[in-house]
Tab-separated table of C-alpha atoms in Angstrom:
chain	number	residue	atom	x	y	z
A	1	UNK	CA	20.899	-26.006	-15.204
A	2	UNK	CA	18.491	-24.015	-17.756
A	3	UNK	CA	15.324	-25.151	-15.909
A	4	UNK	CA	16.734	-24.347	-12.564
A	5	UNK	CA	17.874	-20.801	-13.807
A	6	UNK	CA	14.246	-20.268	-15.014
A	7	UNK	CA	12.625	-21.261	-11.661
A	8	UNK	CA	15.338	-19.137	-9.676
A	9	UNK	CA	14.768	-16.272	-12.188
A	10	UNK	CA	10.902	-16.407	-11.501
A	11	UNK	CA	11.461	-16.481	-7.542
A	12	UNK	CA	13.676	-13.293	-8.099
A	13	UNK	CA	11.008	-11.692	-10.126
A	14	UNK	CA	8.523	-12.254	-7.242
A	15	UNK	CA	11.037	-11.002	-4.835
A	16	UNK	CA	11.597	-7.786	-6.991
A	17	UNK	CA	7.632	-7.376	-7.249
A	18	UNK	CA	7.318	-7.496	-3.412
A	19	UNK	CA	10.085	-4.854	-3.125
A	20	UNK	CA	8.065	-2.814	-5.574
A	21	UNK	CA	5.172	-2.819	-3.338
A	22	UNK	CA	7.194	-1.956	-0.372
A	23	UNK	CA	9.046	0.988	-1.978
A	24	UNK	CA	5.802	2.494	-3.199
A	25	UNK	CA	4.494	2.382	0.469
A	26	UNK	CA	7.855	3.686	1.744
A	27	UNK	CA	8.083	6.612	-0.855
A	28	UNK	CA	4.567	7.535	-0.137
A	29	UNK	CA	4.698	7.563	3.535
A	30	UNK	CA	8.247	8.789	3.975
A	31	UNK	CA	7.528	11.509	1.228
A	32	UNK	CA	10.537	10.506	-0.554
A	33	UNK	CA	9.678	11.447	-4.224
A	34	UNK	CA	12.436	9.659	-5.811
A	35	UNK	CA	11.539	6.553	-4.282
A	36	UNK	CA	7.902	6.961	-4.939
A	37	UNK	CA	8.275	7.749	-8.631
A	38	UNK	CA	10.995	5.186	-9.191
A	39	UNK	CA	8.493	2.204	-9.101
A	40	UNK	CA	6.310	3.306	-12.003
A	41	UNK	CA	6.874	3.088	-15.746
A	42	UNK	CA	7.208	6.600	-17.430
A	43	UNK	CA	3.708	5.945	-18.787
A	44	UNK	CA	2.204	4.536	-15.807
A	45	UNK	CA	-1.423	4.709	-14.889
A	46	UNK	CA	-2.646	5.298	-11.204
A	47	UNK	CA	-6.420	4.841	-11.050
A	48	UNK	CA	-7.569	6.024	-7.579
A	49	UNK	CA	-11.473	5.679	-7.697
A	50	UNK	CA	-12.831	8.535	-9.330
A	51	UNK	CA	-9.504	9.912	-10.466
A	52	UNK	CA	-6.978	8.598	-13.172
A	53	UNK	CA	-3.474	9.828	-13.370
A	54	UNK	CA	-1.500	8.916	-16.459
A	55	UNK	CA	2.412	9.434	-16.523
A	56	UNK	CA	4.603	10.223	-13.818
A	57	UNK	CA	4.214	13.880	-13.969
A	58	UNK	CA	0.595	13.382	-13.277
A	59	UNK	CA	1.242	10.845	-10.559
A	60	UNK	CA	3.795	13.037	-8.864
A	61	UNK	CA	1.227	16.000	-8.864
A	62	UNK	CA	-1.332	13.570	-7.279
A	63	UNK	CA	0.927	12.194	-4.591
A	64	UNK	CA	2.061	15.915	-3.519
A	65	UNK	CA	-1.868	16.735	-3.085
A	66	UNK	CA	-2.074	13.613	-0.821
A	67	UNK	CA	0.807	14.988	1.322
A	68	UNK	CA	-0.666	18.196	1.509
A	69	UNK	CA	-3.937	16.966	2.559
A	70	UNK	CA	-2.859	14.495	5.267
A	71	UNK	CA	-0.328	15.236	8.214
A	72	UNK	CA	0.808	11.460	7.917
A	73	UNK	CA	0.159	8.321	6.355
A	74	UNK	CA	1.215	4.636	6.864
A	75	UNK	CA	0.443	1.914	4.250
A	76	UNK	CA	0.778	-1.855	4.762
A	77	UNK	CA	0.434	-4.328	1.929
A	78	UNK	CA	-0.335	-8.107	2.421
A	79	UNK	CA	-1.382	-11.323	0.663
A	80	UNK	CA	0.096	-10.682	-2.849
A	81	UNK	CA	-0.939	-12.991	-5.610
A	82	UNK	CA	1.025	-12.555	-8.686
A	83	UNK	CA	0.104	-13.927	-12.132
A	84	UNK	CA	3.027	-13.932	-14.958
A	85	UNK	CA	1.708	-13.610	-18.338
A	86	UNK	CA	5.374	-13.764	-19.758
A	87	UNK	CA	8.485	-13.440	-17.971
A	88	UNK	CA	8.405	-9.619	-18.446
A	89	UNK	CA	4.610	-8.973	-17.644
A	90	UNK	CA	2.552	-9.709	-14.789
A	91	UNK	CA	-0.506	-9.005	-12.745
A	92	UNK	CA	-0.606	-8.783	-9.250
A	93	UNK	CA	-3.223	-8.083	-6.550
A	94	UNK	CA	-2.427	-6.860	-2.877
A	95	UNK	CA	-4.537	-6.109	0.181
A	96	UNK	CA	-3.770	-2.865	1.850
A	97	UNK	CA	-4.723	-1.294	5.206
A	98	UNK	CA	-3.650	2.388	5.830
A	99	UNK	CA	-3.805	4.831	8.507
A	100	UNK	CA	-3.824	8.558	7.741
A	101	UNK	CA	-3.772	11.381	10.103
A	102	UNK	CA	-5.922	14.255	9.113
A	103	UNK	CA	-4.803	17.945	9.902
A	104	UNK	CA	-6.990	18.175	13.000
A	105	UNK	CA	-5.555	14.997	14.519
A	106	UNK	CA	-8.247	12.581	13.790
A	107	UNK	CA	-7.161	9.297	11.913
A	108	UNK	CA	-8.813	7.366	9.067
A	109	UNK	CA	-8.299	3.683	8.983
A	110	UNK	CA	-8.834	2.438	5.386
A	111	UNK	CA	-8.949	-1.075	3.848
A	112	UNK	CA	-8.733	-1.898	0.073
A	113	UNK	CA	-6.587	-3.491	-2.560
A	114	UNK	CA	-4.495	-2.848	-5.325
A	115	UNK	CA	-5.159	-4.434	-8.745
A	116	UNK	CA	-1.664	-4.180	-10.709
A	117	UNK	CA	0.157	-4.671	-13.905
A	118	UNK	CA	3.757	-4.971	-13.996
A	119	UNK	CA	6.220	-4.792	-16.688
A	120	UNK	CA	9.942	-5.482	-16.792
A	121	UNK	CA	12.169	-3.418	-18.818
A	122	UNK	CA	15.951	-2.704	-18.926
A	123	UNK	CA	15.976	-1.204	-15.203
A	124	UNK	CA	13.861	-4.055	-13.843
A	125	UNK	CA	10.205	-4.463	-12.869
A	126	UNK	CA	8.127	-1.324	-12.880
A	127	UNK	CA	4.359	-0.798	-12.048
A	128	UNK	CA	2.560	-0.214	-15.280
A	129	UNK	CA	-0.839	0.285	-13.780
A	130	UNK	CA	-2.165	0.330	-10.624
A	131	UNK	CA	-5.982	0.542	-9.594
A	132	UNK	CA	-6.472	1.298	-5.985
A	133	UNK	CA	-9.976	-0.070	-4.539
A	134	UNK	CA	-11.156	1.268	-1.170
A	135	UNK	CA	-13.394	-1.190	0.496
A	136	UNK	CA	-13.895	0.573	4.105
A	137	UNK	CA	-12.999	3.801	5.710
A	138	UNK	CA	-13.349	4.267	9.094
A	139	UNK	CA	-12.685	7.520	11.367
A	140	UNK	CA	-10.895	6.846	14.426
A	141	UNK	CA	-10.791	9.311	17.483
A	142	UNK	CA	-7.760	11.979	17.733
A	143	UNK	CA	-5.600	11.137	20.783
A	144	UNK	CA	-6.250	13.342	23.671
A	145	UNK	CA	-4.501	16.669	23.283
B	1	UNK	CA	26.468	-23.440	-10.975
B	2	UNK	CA	28.445	-21.012	-8.614
B	3	UNK	CA	26.606	-18.081	-9.917
B	4	UNK	CA	23.225	-19.990	-9.406
B	5	UNK	CA	24.487	-20.720	-5.864
B	6	UNK	CA	25.057	-17.054	-5.233
B	7	UNK	CA	21.629	-15.871	-6.334
B	8	UNK	CA	19.956	-18.863	-4.450
B	9	UNK	CA	21.865	-18.137	-1.349
B	10	UNK	CA	20.541	-14.488	-1.474
B	11	UNK	CA	17.066	-15.488	-1.789
B	12	UNK	CA	17.566	-17.924	1.218
B	13	UNK	CA	19.015	-14.953	3.340
B	14	UNK	CA	15.938	-12.787	2.623
B	15	UNK	CA	13.842	-15.780	3.505
B	16	UNK	CA	15.739	-16.018	6.788
B	17	UNK	CA	15.534	-12.266	7.440
B	18	UNK	CA	11.646	-12.316	6.853
B	19	UNK	CA	11.495	-15.504	9.466
B	20	UNK	CA	13.494	-13.139	11.880
B	21	UNK	CA	11.014	-10.247	11.743
B	22	UNK	CA	8.309	-12.838	12.376
B	23	UNK	CA	9.902	-14.702	15.124
B	24	UNK	CA	10.469	-11.223	16.886
B	25	UNK	CA	6.703	-10.609	16.608
B	26	UNK	CA	5.817	-14.154	17.760
B	27	UNK	CA	8.264	-14.199	20.644
B	28	UNK	CA	7.084	-10.824	21.906
B	29	UNK	CA	3.259	-11.520	21.426
B	30	UNK	CA	3.265	-15.062	22.592
B	31	UNK	CA	5.607	-13.961	25.415
B	32	UNK	CA	7.835	-16.980	24.715
B	33	UNK	CA	11.155	-15.424	25.858
B	34	UNK	CA	13.288	-18.155	24.195
B	35	UNK	CA	11.999	-17.213	20.886
B	36	UNK	CA	12.136	-13.620	21.207
B	37	UNK	CA	15.673	-13.445	22.548
B	38	UNK	CA	16.971	-15.768	19.822
B	39	UNK	CA	16.432	-13.080	17.148
B	40	UNK	CA	19.003	-10.861	18.650
B	41	UNK	CA	22.911	-10.781	18.414
B	42	UNK	CA	24.432	-11.261	22.141
B	43	UNK	CA	25.435	-7.643	22.105
B	44	UNK	CA	22.436	-6.430	20.021
B	45	UNK	CA	20.802	-2.835	20.432
B	46	UNK	CA	17.043	-2.411	20.648
B	47	UNK	CA	16.329	1.449	20.408
B	48	UNK	CA	12.799	2.247	21.208
B	49	UNK	CA	12.406	6.211	21.093
B	50	UNK	CA	13.542	7.608	24.322
B	51	UNK	CA	15.129	4.161	25.304
B	52	UNK	CA	18.140	2.036	24.129
B	53	UNK	CA	18.709	-1.282	25.492
B	54	UNK	CA	22.039	-2.745	24.810
B	55	UNK	CA	22.798	-6.758	25.069
B	56	UNK	CA	20.263	-9.573	25.620
B	57	UNK	CA	20.278	-9.155	29.205
B	58	UNK	CA	18.855	-5.441	28.946
B	59	UNK	CA	16.652	-6.553	26.112
B	60	UNK	CA	14.931	-9.265	28.116
B	61	UNK	CA	14.415	-6.850	31.022
B	62	UNK	CA	12.734	-4.571	28.655
B	63	UNK	CA	10.335	-6.984	26.925
B	64	UNK	CA	9.348	-8.254	30.351
B	65	UNK	CA	8.423	-4.671	31.409
B	66	UNK	CA	6.270	-4.384	28.296
B	67	UNK	CA	4.606	-7.801	29.206
B	68	UNK	CA	3.804	-6.242	32.665
B	69	UNK	CA	2.308	-3.222	31.073
B	70	UNK	CA	-0.031	-4.576	28.548
B	71	UNK	CA	-2.524	-7.302	28.900
B	72	UNK	CA	-1.797	-8.294	25.378
B	73	UNK	CA	-0.246	-7.089	21.925
B	74	UNK	CA	-0.158	-8.296	18.355
B	75	UNK	CA	2.523	-6.797	16.109
B	76	UNK	CA	2.210	-7.306	12.162
B	77	UNK	CA	4.937	-6.414	9.546
B	78	UNK	CA	4.810	-5.413	6.375
B	79	UNK	CA	6.745	-3.981	3.276
B	80	UNK	CA	10.328	-5.522	4.213
B	81	UNK	CA	13.134	-3.693	2.109
B	82	UNK	CA	16.366	-5.531	2.725
B	83	UNK	CA	19.783	-4.003	1.401
B	84	UNK	CA	22.916	-6.227	1.774
B	85	UNK	CA	26.422	-4.679	2.297
B	86	UNK	CA	27.849	-7.982	2.253
B	87	UNK	CA	26.555	-11.629	2.269
B	88	UNK	CA	26.508	-11.458	6.121
B	89	UNK	CA	25.724	-8.006	6.792
B	90	UNK	CA	22.392	-6.106	5.745
B	91	UNK	CA	20.129	-3.349	6.475
B	92	UNK	CA	16.252	-3.516	6.737
B	93	UNK	CA	13.314	-1.448	6.861
B	94	UNK	CA	9.721	-2.811	7.727
B	95	UNK	CA	6.539	-1.044	8.588
B	96	UNK	CA	4.571	-2.272	11.921
B	97	UNK	CA	1.214	-2.005	12.777
B	98	UNK	CA	0.534	-3.073	16.480
B	99	UNK	CA	-2.616	-3.731	18.773
B	100	UNK	CA	-1.981	-3.502	22.316
B	101	UNK	CA	-4.430	-4.073	25.004
B	102	UNK	CA	-4.176	-1.870	28.188
B	103	UNK	CA	-5.114	-3.238	31.786
B	104	UNK	CA	-8.589	-1.434	31.436
B	105	UNK	CA	-9.432	-3.121	28.191
B	106	UNK	CA	-8.821	-0.274	26.125
B	107	UNK	CA	-6.707	-0.861	22.904
B	108	UNK	CA	-3.887	1.119	21.486
B	109	UNK	CA	-3.248	0.836	17.643
B	110	UNK	CA	0.130	1.881	16.749
B	111	UNK	CA	1.774	2.494	13.466
B	112	UNK	CA	5.443	2.804	12.865
B	113	UNK	CA	8.412	0.978	11.427
B	114	UNK	CA	11.721	-0.750	12.196
B	115	UNK	CA	15.020	0.356	10.966
B	116	UNK	CA	17.374	-2.529	11.517
B	117	UNK	CA	20.774	-3.995	10.928
B	118	UNK	CA	21.318	-7.693	10.488
B	119	UNK	CA	24.314	-9.694	10.782
B	120	UNK	CA	25.035	-13.503	9.849
B	121	UNK	CA	27.162	-15.657	12.393
B	122	UNK	CA	27.821	-19.552	12.810
B	123	UNK	CA	24.090	-19.782	13.940
B	124	UNK	CA	22.652	-17.804	11.043
B	125	UNK	CA	21.056	-14.183	10.663
B	126	UNK	CA	20.371	-12.263	13.793
B	127	UNK	CA	19.338	-8.688	14.460
B	128	UNK	CA	22.378	-6.511	15.352
B	129	UNK	CA	20.229	-3.271	15.935
B	130	UNK	CA	16.708	-2.407	15.760
B	131	UNK	CA	15.403	1.077	15.988
B	132	UNK	CA	11.759	1.147	16.325
B	133	UNK	CA	10.052	4.590	15.320
B	134	UNK	CA	6.296	5.175	16.296
B	135	UNK	CA	4.477	7.300	13.769
B	136	UNK	CA	0.978	7.175	15.213
B	137	UNK	CA	-0.833	5.918	18.169
B	138	UNK	CA	-4.314	5.887	18.566
B	139	UNK	CA	-6.566	4.665	21.396
B	140	UNK	CA	-9.689	2.520	20.706
B	141	UNK	CA	-12.639	2.138	22.814
B	142	UNK	CA	-12.731	-0.951	25.311
B	143	UNK	CA	-15.192	-3.709	23.799
B	144	UNK	CA	-18.568	-3.540	26.000
B	145	UNK	CA	-18.096	-5.302	29.142
C	1	UNK	CA	22.758	-29.530	-8.962
C	2	UNK	CA	20.598	-31.944	-6.946
C	3	UNK	CA	21.383	-30.080	-3.731
C	4	UNK	CA	20.711	-26.802	-5.425
C	5	UNK	CA	17.311	-28.198	-6.713
C	6	UNK	CA	16.190	-29.185	-3.248
C	7	UNK	CA	17.044	-25.845	-1.905
C	8	UNK	CA	15.176	-24.028	-4.793
C	9	UNK	CA	12.264	-26.460	-4.465
C	10	UNK	CA	12.011	-25.394	-0.543
C	11	UNK	CA	11.913	-21.819	-1.466
C	12	UNK	CA	9.331	-22.761	-4.003
C	13	UNK	CA	7.194	-24.447	-1.421
C	14	UNK	CA	7.330	-21.496	0.827
C	15	UNK	CA	6.200	-19.284	-1.945
C	16	UNK	CA	3.154	-21.665	-2.767
C	17	UNK	CA	2.383	-21.482	0.951
C	18	UNK	CA	2.298	-17.924	1.166
C	19	UNK	CA	-0.093	-17.881	-1.858
C	20	UNK	CA	-2.371	-20.254	-0.387
C	21	UNK	CA	-2.695	-17.878	2.561
C	22	UNK	CA	-3.217	-15.047	0.166
C	23	UNK	CA	-5.959	-16.811	-2.073
C	24	UNK	CA	-7.818	-17.688	1.559
C	25	UNK	CA	-8.037	-14.137	2.385
C	26	UNK	CA	-9.060	-13.094	-1.239
C	27	UNK	CA	-11.539	-16.043	-1.783
C	28	UNK	CA	-13.244	-15.068	1.755
C	29	UNK	CA	-13.081	-11.326	1.038
C	30	UNK	CA	-14.211	-11.146	-2.462
C	31	UNK	CA	-16.817	-14.060	-1.856
C	32	UNK	CA	-15.256	-16.065	-4.621
C	33	UNK	CA	-16.172	-19.614	-3.341
C	34	UNK	CA	-14.185	-21.467	-5.996
C	35	UNK	CA	-11.119	-19.415	-4.817
C	36	UNK	CA	-11.825	-20.100	-1.387
C	37	UNK	CA	-12.424	-23.782	-1.502
C	38	UNK	CA	-9.361	-24.439	-3.770
C	39	UNK	CA	-7.199	-23.779	-0.838
C	40	UNK	CA	-8.194	-26.764	1.211
C	41	UNK	CA	-7.669	-30.433	0.997
C	42	UNK	CA	-11.187	-32.467	0.478
C	43	UNK	CA	-11.210	-33.535	4.289
C	44	UNK	CA	-9.801	-30.501	5.728
C	45	UNK	CA	-10.525	-29.081	9.072
C	46	UNK	CA	-11.279	-25.250	9.679
C	47	UNK	CA	-11.399	-24.891	13.503
C	48	UNK	CA	-12.723	-21.309	14.316
C	49	UNK	CA	-12.966	-21.279	18.138
C	50	UNK	CA	-16.207	-22.883	19.421
C	51	UNK	CA	-16.804	-24.359	16.061
C	52	UNK	CA	-14.922	-26.954	14.112
C	53	UNK	CA	-15.807	-27.661	10.379
C	54	UNK	CA	-14.554	-30.821	8.579
C	55	UNK	CA	-14.540	-31.336	4.805
C	56	UNK	CA	-15.145	-28.780	2.146
C	57	UNK	CA	-18.870	-29.095	2.248
C	58	UNK	CA	-18.950	-28.004	5.851
C	59	UNK	CA	-16.424	-25.403	5.209
C	60	UNK	CA	-18.394	-23.802	2.347
C	61	UNK	CA	-21.498	-23.762	4.397
C	62	UNK	CA	-19.384	-22.162	7.305
C	63	UNK	CA	-17.865	-19.345	4.841
C	64	UNK	CA	-21.367	-18.636	3.568
C	65	UNK	CA	-22.775	-17.896	7.056
C	66	UNK	CA	-20.034	-15.492	7.553
C	67	UNK	CA	-20.812	-13.747	4.166
C	68	UNK	CA	-24.514	-13.525	5.390
C	69	UNK	CA	-23.603	-12.164	8.725
C	70	UNK	CA	-21.328	-9.421	7.539
C	71	UNK	CA	-21.428	-6.791	4.797
C	72	UNK	CA	-17.842	-6.963	4.248
C	73	UNK	CA	-14.465	-8.259	5.482
C	74	UNK	CA	-10.963	-7.751	4.772
C	75	UNK	CA	-8.251	-10.136	6.091
C	76	UNK	CA	-4.527	-9.177	6.270
C	77	UNK	CA	-1.828	-11.961	7.176
C	78	UNK	CA	1.468	-11.121	8.438
C	79	UNK	CA	4.773	-12.949	9.905
C	80	UNK	CA	4.440	-16.417	8.366
C	81	UNK	CA	6.776	-19.029	10.175
C	82	UNK	CA	6.671	-22.441	8.204
C	83	UNK	CA	8.120	-25.483	9.580
C	84	UNK	CA	8.732	-28.389	7.130
C	85	UNK	CA	8.097	-32.025	8.740
C	86	UNK	CA	8.690	-33.530	5.232
C	87	UNK	CA	8.822	-32.001	1.734
C	88	UNK	CA	5.167	-32.523	1.437
C	89	UNK	CA	3.895	-31.950	5.119
C	90	UNK	CA	4.430	-28.387	6.945
C	91	UNK	CA	3.008	-26.543	9.629
C	92	UNK	CA	2.667	-22.862	9.732
C	93	UNK	CA	1.564	-19.979	12.048
C	94	UNK	CA	0.583	-16.581	10.802
C	95	UNK	CA	-0.839	-13.500	12.269
C	96	UNK	CA	-4.043	-11.950	10.966
C	97	UNK	CA	-5.827	-8.574	11.415
C	98	UNK	CA	-9.407	-8.454	9.960
C	99	UNK	CA	-11.910	-5.417	9.567
C	100	UNK	CA	-15.305	-6.838	9.203
C	101	UNK	CA	-18.490	-4.327	8.510
C	102	UNK	CA	-21.551	-5.175	10.215
C	103	UNK	CA	-25.084	-4.953	8.560
C	104	UNK	CA	-25.652	-1.315	10.755
C	105	UNK	CA	-22.164	0.037	9.376
C	106	UNK	CA	-20.247	-0.485	12.531
C	107	UNK	CA	-16.764	-2.110	12.091
C	108	UNK	CA	-14.993	-4.883	13.823
C	109	UNK	CA	-11.302	-4.920	13.983
C	110	UNK	CA	-10.079	-8.205	14.919
C	111	UNK	CA	-6.629	-9.774	15.683
C	112	UNK	CA	-5.521	-13.134	15.848
C	113	UNK	CA	-3.457	-16.018	14.415
C	114	UNK	CA	-3.796	-18.966	12.270
C	115	UNK	CA	-2.109	-22.173	13.317
C	116	UNK	CA	-2.018	-24.506	10.191
C	117	UNK	CA	-1.144	-27.870	8.554
C	118	UNK	CA	-0.392	-27.965	5.063
C	119	UNK	CA	-0.027	-31.069	2.681
C	120	UNK	CA	1.083	-31.282	-0.713
C	121	UNK	CA	-0.718	-33.584	-2.992
C	122	UNK	CA	-0.954	-33.999	-7.055
C	123	UNK	CA	-2.308	-30.536	-7.281
C	124	UNK	CA	0.367	-28.733	-5.020
C	125	UNK	CA	0.067	-27.643	-1.423
C	126	UNK	CA	-3.392	-27.381	0.189
C	127	UNK	CA	-4.368	-26.496	3.841
C	128	UNK	CA	-5.108	-29.772	5.814
C	129	UNK	CA	-6.053	-27.764	8.926
C	130	UNK	CA	-6.465	-24.340	10.002
C	131	UNK	CA	-7.218	-23.305	13.546
C	132	UNK	CA	-8.129	-19.654	13.866
C	133	UNK	CA	-7.343	-18.040	17.290
C	134	UNK	CA	-8.733	-14.671	17.833
C	135	UNK	CA	-6.683	-12.503	20.355
C	136	UNK	CA	-8.654	-9.240	20.389
C	137	UNK	CA	-11.829	-7.792	18.801
C	138	UNK	CA	-12.774	-4.095	19.012
C	139	UNK	CA	-15.751	-2.375	17.722
C	140	UNK	CA	-15.048	0.900	15.797
C	141	UNK	CA	-17.421	3.464	15.136
C	142	UNK	CA	-19.645	3.543	11.935
C	143	UNK	CA	-18.697	6.110	9.447
C	144	UNK	CA	-20.935	9.373	9.587
C	145	UNK	CA	-24.013	8.560	7.446
């Protein structure tokens, strides 16, 4: 039973990490700040290309600037690969495709990936570090007014 | 063992619900009516913006109208978040990106989400209610003839 | 416990097959040949429309030609449905959306699906056969230089 329990706990951790990835997207796209901030450890690092935000206060300010800059966004994630260093520390890589709506109606289709570190504390798994890497960014025409 | 069995059954339910989401897309996109209809409860509700279809007969008529309107479609789903009210009733939210091909060859890239209710009966999990919300719709050029 | 172990092993196989799908994409997109080739059985078949590659040597040559032809690619997978013939042989179907960058900067958005056969050997699950079917291919404008 102990061996079964360990295997089951691993599957549950993978399920919880998949959910963390989903809640990040839903929080960002639905502009639900509590949902978005709940995926991070208090001292988490969000590294988005030239910028690096440390701690939830900086992360909150950064996501709010994104919300000001875009009329809307949708993030989809795919292809998660998780490696466990221990049962409470893991690294992950996801692929991401997003569609953002600019203020003038044009859309930007972006592809990229997340390179993540996750840690499990008293409240479950959280993102300790997320590095977002953009691989392509393509402007799509605005829909006919 | 009973506690292990309950945790395992939960993971299996999540797996079954992920498969339900996949079969919906495959049924719709491959135009396999049996696959598509098998994901719904007999009295299910499919709420697609201004329209609301109740029961599998209305749902079948609605998907056949979509098949008439488009030369082809591909739906991808992402970021599932499932909440269980009981072990046989759950709510889910998924993100969706679809590409539809119009009769003249133009393509429409649509982003949105599904807000779902699932119920488990004698034949397993089915969709009781799906509300589809479109967040963006962008026309892409037709490929060069 | 034996019945629990069998159910757990099934979930682990599904997890392993999801990871295989992810490693295929990461290997191809990151141009990591070891990662890409590790997902295949030695005699695997990769059927990509008019072409059919048999064995890892042909598969390696084929992916390297793709890498020469494109400046970059990102594959996302979705909607996996796996059917087990036995505990070491399974069939799967996935939906795929990819964005490829051409040498002149234009992008091609492709939708399609993978029809797969997987087998489990001493080293775990591998792809025995993958048939890639393209359903749409749409050229997107290059970003402003």
